[in-house]
Amino acid sequence: MEDLVADDSSTQKEELMKPMRKIRPNEVMKRGARVHVPVSIAETRISKRYDAIPSGTLYPNADEIKYLQRLVIYKDSAIIVLNKPPKLPVKGNLPVHNSMDALAAAALSYDYDEGPKLVHRLDRESSGILLLGRTKDSVSHLQWLFSNINNAKSSCKAWNDACEVTYQRYWALVIGTPKEKEGIIHAPLSKVLLNDGKTERVILAHHSSVEPRQEAVTEYRVLGPKINGCSWIELRPLTYRKHQLRVHCAEALGTPIVGDYRYGWFVHSRWKQMPRVDIEPTTGKPYKLRRPEGLDVQKGSVLSKVPLLHLHCRELVLPNIAKFVHVLKNSSEELHPSLSEQPDVLRFVATMPSHMRISWNLMSSYLV
């Protein structure tokens, strides 16, 4: 018996001395194998790591409230429009307390009992126009509008006409230049998991693939000639899929967005960043990039060693939901006389963040 106990203890010691490794999701466990869990059951009861943040638990201080209110470019009874800065997450989980949805719900309620809700999303690294609804009716109608324009239509002709002209326009700086100056990208997307079992990646869908596919359509237009290996382009999504613009630029056009290391890492690794001198495209003579005096060329611009993502939601056109919300709620075709003078459509334009403005100033001589 003592020999058996000694053998068991020695086997346990040998197992403990073996280096631990991460288990893959598709790996079949052997009988008797030991699994080491880094988080105890008691700790998971205290806080579930990926639960959404309840906005009622956040109490922004005066400086945070003023900062968020400075981002507001428009506010009426139905919507709030923000100019989102880069690197600020839009949708937050428990470890992320500074997400836009939670902070806006806590700090941008103004005279309403509840804070505004997100209507659409932007990537954490991107910037630009972000739309929030202030009432349940405005949120539901605008979410229908961004998901399927046909489902958003009603018996009111003026509302339907306003829905037809709804669009978003993005500006992006890409490495290289598309073969065609303008066009429409019809490229369905699929989501796959990488080898680590938790990182999600969006790719162009293949007909032979078993993953579910989503239709994705993007209009694009090149804004000017290629300068120092980069081009400014305008993107107009006709569908709203996760990472649609980034994947379409990187994989469909072959021109990844500057600063997009997720979908353009290989091109970035071979990319020769801006030299001091370039060739002027019309005369062929050396062209020195314009640099205003006192300009700091770092801060994530195209001259930075690690540029930030150059993707900005610059323009948004949508129906004046504050004008139509009562008509839509009552399924009526007639507008109240007091609302008839208000515009049917609203248009918003957001200025670019500092790193994109620097890149724009350095490369804007030949843009149309």
Coordinates of C-alpha atoms in Angstrom, one line a residue, residues 42 64 103 192 204:
A42 CA -16.7 33.0 -6.0
E64 CA -16.5 64.6 -17.9
L103 CA -21.4 57.8 -20.3
V192 CA -14.9 33.5 -38.2
L204 CA -15.1 38.2 -47.4

